[in-house]
């Protein structure tokens, strides 16, 4: 099948990066992921990554007992920065030219996120890893991912999950559950059982017609197949 994408945004959640550990990062798993991403970069596709922080802190979960929600979200954004720094080094160790751009002020550890700078890095074939989500509280990295994909004119948001996509019923409970190849935004936003991506993120994607693919990035070659438009995951469009 013909390749359709020239620039993609890949959303990696923090939870996925912890691999065999309960929290934190699993460098071995991230090295494996780096090789998967390298295949895509080597095929000439520009890659920008939005990384979550749920393997350390989520603002909504930690708020309370004295921690304000805004502070919790700041902590969450700092957690995404820890992940972004780790990803950047591991990618470079795997011979992928990578730059970490931060949406929170952190000049000592990363370049600031600047639209033109991000564009320049991408045009030069470098992977851009974004730290700090979109830099504002009361948001998640899912919403930040869609927002950034719009800003950088990506063709698609690829949301890596541990499931193969969206199913017609819960695959954990029903053996005959079928993966849906494609659903529309309306269905994804309205169906309360579809929790694989934040509704706010889906709403933003719907408003601006930014397609989203939910897929399992931990299966070999899945990422490459998704960008080649092969039948992997569920496309929401
Ligand atoms: N966060 C935020 N603004 C953003 C992105 C993230 O405030 O633009 C905070 C928020 O508290 C969130 C946390 O950072 O819960 C970590 O991100 P997320 O929960 O999306 O991580 P994931 O679940 O993808 O690992």
PDB file of C-alpha atoms in Angstrom, residues 68-212:
ATOM      1  CA  UNK A  68      -3.089  22.182  44.754  1.00  0.00           C
ATOM      2  CA  UNK A  69      -4.312  20.896  41.425  1.00  0.00           C
ATOM      3  CA  UNK A  70      -2.151  23.385  39.548  1.00  0.00           C
ATOM      4  CA  UNK A  71       0.930  22.256  41.506  1.00  0.00           C
ATOM      5  CA  UNK A  72       0.010  18.631  40.804  1.00  0.00           C
ATOM      6  CA  UNK A  73      -0.134  19.433  37.096  1.00  0.00           C
ATOM      7  CA  UNK A  74       3.228  21.178  37.302  1.00  0.00           C
ATOM      8  CA  UNK A  75       4.593  18.013  38.920  1.00  0.00           C
ATOM      9  CA  UNK A  76       3.037  15.983  36.095  1.00  0.00           C
ATOM     10  CA  UNK A  77       4.661  18.213  33.484  1.00  0.00           C
ATOM     11  CA  UNK A  78       8.027  17.812  35.213  1.00  0.00           C
ATOM     12  CA  UNK A  79       7.455  14.046  35.085  1.00  0.00           C
ATOM     13  CA  UNK A  80       7.053  14.279  31.297  1.00  0.00           C
ATOM     14  CA  UNK A  81      10.358  16.135  31.238  1.00  0.00           C
ATOM     15  CA  UNK A  82      12.134  13.279  33.034  1.00  0.00           C
ATOM     16  CA  UNK A  83      10.786  10.909  30.378  1.00  0.00           C
ATOM     17  CA  UNK A  84      11.679  13.252  27.530  1.00  0.00           C
ATOM     18  CA  UNK A  85      15.294  13.524  28.698  1.00  0.00           C
ATOM     19  CA  UNK A  86      15.581   9.744  29.004  1.00  0.00           C
ATOM     20  CA  UNK A  87      14.045   9.184  25.554  1.00  0.00           C
ATOM     21  CA  UNK A  88      16.339  11.753  23.947  1.00  0.00           C
ATOM     22  CA  UNK A  89      19.505  10.109  25.266  1.00  0.00           C
ATOM     23  CA  UNK A  90      18.360   6.587  24.467  1.00  0.00           C
ATOM     24  CA  UNK A  91      17.308   7.609  20.940  1.00  0.00           C
ATOM     25  CA  UNK A  92      20.686   9.236  20.332  1.00  0.00           C
ATOM     26  CA  UNK A  93      22.430   6.136  21.673  1.00  0.00           C
ATOM     27  CA  UNK A  94      20.474   4.269  19.003  1.00  0.00           C
ATOM     28  CA  UNK A  95      21.771   6.607  16.294  1.00  0.00           C
ATOM     29  CA  UNK A  96      18.600   8.628  15.888  1.00  0.00           C
ATOM     30  CA  UNK A  97      19.317  12.353  15.725  1.00  0.00           C
ATOM     31  CA  UNK A  98      17.041  13.774  18.399  1.00  0.00           C
ATOM     32  CA  UNK A  99      16.267  17.100  20.030  1.00  0.00           C
ATOM     33  CA  UNK A 100      14.352  17.659  23.244  1.00  0.00           C
ATOM     34  CA  UNK A 101      12.215  20.819  23.211  1.00  0.00           C
ATOM     35  CA  UNK A 102      10.513  21.901  26.402  1.00  0.00           C
ATOM     36  CA  UNK A 103       7.223  23.696  26.872  1.00  0.00           C
ATOM     37  CA  UNK A 104       8.211  24.646  30.414  1.00  0.00           C
ATOM     38  CA  UNK A 105      11.173  26.927  31.026  1.00  0.00           C
ATOM     39  CA  UNK A 106      14.150  24.661  31.647  1.00  0.00           C
ATOM     40  CA  UNK A 107      17.064  26.129  29.716  1.00  0.00           C
ATOM     41  CA  UNK A 108      19.651  24.130  31.624  1.00  0.00           C
ATOM     42  CA  UNK A 109      18.234  20.832  30.475  1.00  0.00           C
ATOM     43  CA  UNK A 110      16.473  21.365  27.142  1.00  0.00           C
ATOM     44  CA  UNK A 111      15.960  23.840  24.313  1.00  0.00           C
ATOM     45  CA  UNK A 112      12.760  25.843  24.631  1.00  0.00           C
ATOM     46  CA  UNK A 113       9.903  24.781  22.403  1.00  0.00           C
ATOM     47  CA  UNK A 114       9.780  27.308  19.585  1.00  0.00           C
ATOM     48  CA  UNK A 115       7.605  26.629  16.561  1.00  0.00           C
ATOM     49  CA  UNK A 116      10.241  27.547  13.980  1.00  0.00           C
ATOM     50  CA  UNK A 117      12.959  25.615  15.794  1.00  0.00           C
ATOM     51  CA  UNK A 118      10.783  22.497  16.009  1.00  0.00           C
ATOM     52  CA  UNK A 119       9.993  22.791  12.305  1.00  0.00           C
ATOM     53  CA  UNK A 120      13.671  23.190  11.438  1.00  0.00           C
ATOM     54  CA  UNK A 121      14.698  20.116  13.420  1.00  0.00           C
ATOM     55  CA  UNK A 122      11.938  18.068  11.818  1.00  0.00           C
ATOM     56  CA  UNK A 123      12.843  19.232   8.311  1.00  0.00           C
ATOM     57  CA  UNK A 124      16.412  18.117   8.977  1.00  0.00           C
ATOM     58  CA  UNK A 125      15.125  14.655   9.775  1.00  0.00           C
ATOM     59  CA  UNK A 126      15.677  14.919  13.527  1.00  0.00           C
ATOM     60  CA  UNK A 127      13.183  13.421  15.920  1.00  0.00           C
ATOM     61  CA  UNK A 128      11.712  16.081  18.201  1.00  0.00           C
ATOM     62  CA  UNK A 129      10.797  14.942  21.707  1.00  0.00           C
ATOM     63  CA  UNK A 130       8.512  17.392  23.493  1.00  0.00           C
ATOM     64  CA  UNK A 131       8.846  17.866  27.242  1.00  0.00           C
ATOM     65  CA  UNK A 132       6.280  19.476  29.526  1.00  0.00           C
ATOM     66  CA  UNK A 133       3.165  18.717  27.482  1.00  0.00           C
ATOM     67  CA  UNK A 134       1.766  21.991  26.246  1.00  0.00           C
ATOM     68  CA  UNK A 135       2.976  23.811  29.352  1.00  0.00           C
ATOM     69  CA  UNK A 136      -0.374  24.648  30.974  1.00  0.00           C
ATOM     70  CA  UNK A 137      -2.259  22.902  33.798  1.00  0.00           C
ATOM     71  CA  UNK A 138      -5.645  21.155  33.572  1.00  0.00           C
ATOM     72  CA  UNK A 139      -4.545  19.372  30.425  1.00  0.00           C
ATOM     73  CA  UNK A 140      -3.128  15.967  29.631  1.00  0.00           C
ATOM     74  CA  UNK A 141      -0.509  14.951  27.130  1.00  0.00           C
ATOM     75  CA  UNK A 142      -3.270  13.452  24.935  1.00  0.00           C
ATOM     76  CA  UNK A 143      -4.711  16.928  24.406  1.00  0.00           C
ATOM     77  CA  UNK A 144      -1.208  18.364  24.156  1.00  0.00           C
ATOM     78  CA  UNK A 145      -0.467  15.769  21.456  1.00  0.00           C
ATOM     79  CA  UNK A 146      -3.415  16.813  19.279  1.00  0.00           C
ATOM     80  CA  UNK A 147      -2.667  20.501  19.813  1.00  0.00           C
ATOM     81  CA  UNK A 148       0.982  20.037  18.818  1.00  0.00           C
ATOM     82  CA  UNK A 149       0.073  17.900  15.803  1.00  0.00           C
ATOM     83  CA  UNK A 150      -2.132  20.758  14.601  1.00  0.00           C
ATOM     84  CA  UNK A 151       0.550  23.356  15.265  1.00  0.00           C
ATOM     85  CA  UNK A 152       3.201  21.402  13.365  1.00  0.00           C
ATOM     86  CA  UNK A 153       0.870  20.345  10.569  1.00  0.00           C
ATOM     87  CA  UNK A 154       1.244  16.597  11.174  1.00  0.00           C
ATOM     88  CA  UNK A 155      -0.785  14.197   9.036  1.00  0.00           C
ATOM     89  CA  UNK A 156      -1.912  12.091  11.966  1.00  0.00           C
ATOM     90  CA  UNK A 157      -1.673  11.499  15.716  1.00  0.00           C
ATOM     91  CA  UNK A 158      -0.539   7.961  16.504  1.00  0.00           C
ATOM     92  CA  UNK A 159      -1.511   7.050  20.033  1.00  0.00           C
ATOM     93  CA  UNK A 160       0.494   4.095  21.294  1.00  0.00           C
ATOM     94  CA  UNK A 161      -1.412   1.932  23.775  1.00  0.00           C
ATOM     95  CA  UNK A 162      -1.136  -1.558  25.181  1.00  0.00           C
ATOM     96  CA  UNK A 163      -4.284  -2.607  23.322  1.00  0.00           C
ATOM     97  CA  UNK A 164      -4.526  -3.316  19.598  1.00  0.00           C
ATOM     98  CA  UNK A 165      -7.186  -0.670  19.038  1.00  0.00           C
ATOM     99  CA  UNK A 166     -10.858   0.006  19.790  1.00  0.00           C
ATOM    100  CA  UNK A 167     -13.079  -3.073  20.074  1.00  0.00           C
ATOM    101  CA  UNK A 168     -16.836  -3.483  19.623  1.00  0.00           C
ATOM    102  CA  UNK A 169     -16.938  -4.885  23.191  1.00  0.00           C
ATOM    103  CA  UNK A 170     -14.464  -5.308  26.018  1.00  0.00           C
ATOM    104  CA  UNK A 171     -11.872  -7.829  24.742  1.00  0.00           C
ATOM    105  CA  UNK A 172     -10.913  -8.719  28.318  1.00  0.00           C
ATOM    106  CA  UNK A 173     -14.461  -9.956  28.948  1.00  0.00           C
ATOM    107  CA  UNK A 174     -15.606 -11.159  25.523  1.00  0.00           C
ATOM    108  CA  UNK A 175     -13.657 -13.648  23.446  1.00  0.00           C
ATOM    109  CA  UNK A 176     -15.553 -12.717  20.285  1.00  0.00           C
ATOM    110  CA  UNK A 177     -14.775  -8.993  20.613  1.00  0.00           C
ATOM    111  CA  UNK A 178     -13.749  -7.544  17.254  1.00  0.00           C
ATOM    112  CA  UNK A 179     -11.246  -4.771  16.628  1.00  0.00           C
ATOM    113  CA  UNK A 180     -12.795  -1.893  14.733  1.00  0.00           C
ATOM    114  CA  UNK A 181     -10.691  -0.827  11.751  1.00  0.00           C
ATOM    115  CA  UNK A 182     -12.189   2.633  11.650  1.00  0.00           C
ATOM    116  CA  UNK A 183     -14.659   4.716  13.650  1.00  0.00           C
ATOM    117  CA  UNK A 184     -15.733   8.302  13.281  1.00  0.00           C
ATOM    118  CA  UNK A 185     -15.023  11.130  15.702  1.00  0.00           C
ATOM    119  CA  UNK A 186     -18.648  11.386  16.768  1.00  0.00           C
ATOM    120  CA  UNK A 187     -18.689   7.734  17.889  1.00  0.00           C
ATOM    121  CA  UNK A 188     -15.347   8.087  19.659  1.00  0.00           C
ATOM    122  CA  UNK A 189     -16.416  11.215  21.535  1.00  0.00           C
ATOM    123  CA  UNK A 190     -19.930  10.051  22.454  1.00  0.00           C
ATOM    124  CA  UNK A 191     -19.224   6.445  23.442  1.00  0.00           C
ATOM    125  CA  UNK A 192     -18.372   6.549  27.155  1.00  0.00           C
ATOM    126  CA  UNK A 193     -16.839   3.064  26.900  1.00  0.00           C
ATOM    127  CA  UNK A 194     -14.092   4.388  24.646  1.00  0.00           C
ATOM    128  CA  UNK A 195     -11.552   5.542  27.229  1.00  0.00           C
ATOM    129  CA  UNK A 196      -8.377   4.906  25.298  1.00  0.00           C
ATOM    130  CA  UNK A 197      -7.927   8.633  24.666  1.00  0.00           C
ATOM    131  CA  UNK A 198      -9.131  11.715  26.558  1.00  0.00           C
ATOM    132  CA  UNK A 199     -12.428  13.112  25.334  1.00  0.00           C
ATOM    133  CA  UNK A 200     -10.974  16.640  25.304  1.00  0.00           C
ATOM    134  CA  UNK A 201      -8.233  15.420  22.960  1.00  0.00           C
ATOM    135  CA  UNK A 202     -10.744  13.661  20.719  1.00  0.00           C
ATOM    136  CA  UNK A 203     -12.958  16.766  20.707  1.00  0.00           C
ATOM    137  CA  UNK A 204     -10.053  18.920  19.556  1.00  0.00           C
ATOM    138  CA  UNK A 205      -9.117  16.360  16.896  1.00  0.00           C
ATOM    139  CA  UNK A 206     -12.732  16.277  15.702  1.00  0.00           C
ATOM    140  CA  UNK A 207     -13.011  20.044  15.512  1.00  0.00           C
ATOM    141  CA  UNK A 208      -9.956  20.257  13.285  1.00  0.00           C
ATOM    142  CA  UNK A 209     -10.301  16.915  11.472  1.00  0.00           C
ATOM    143  CA  UNK A 210      -6.963  15.602  12.731  1.00  0.00           C
ATOM    144  CA  UNK A 211      -7.035  11.801  12.335  1.00  0.00           C
ATOM    145  CA  UNK A 212      -5.970   9.665  15.297  1.00  0.00           C
TER     146      UNK A 212
END
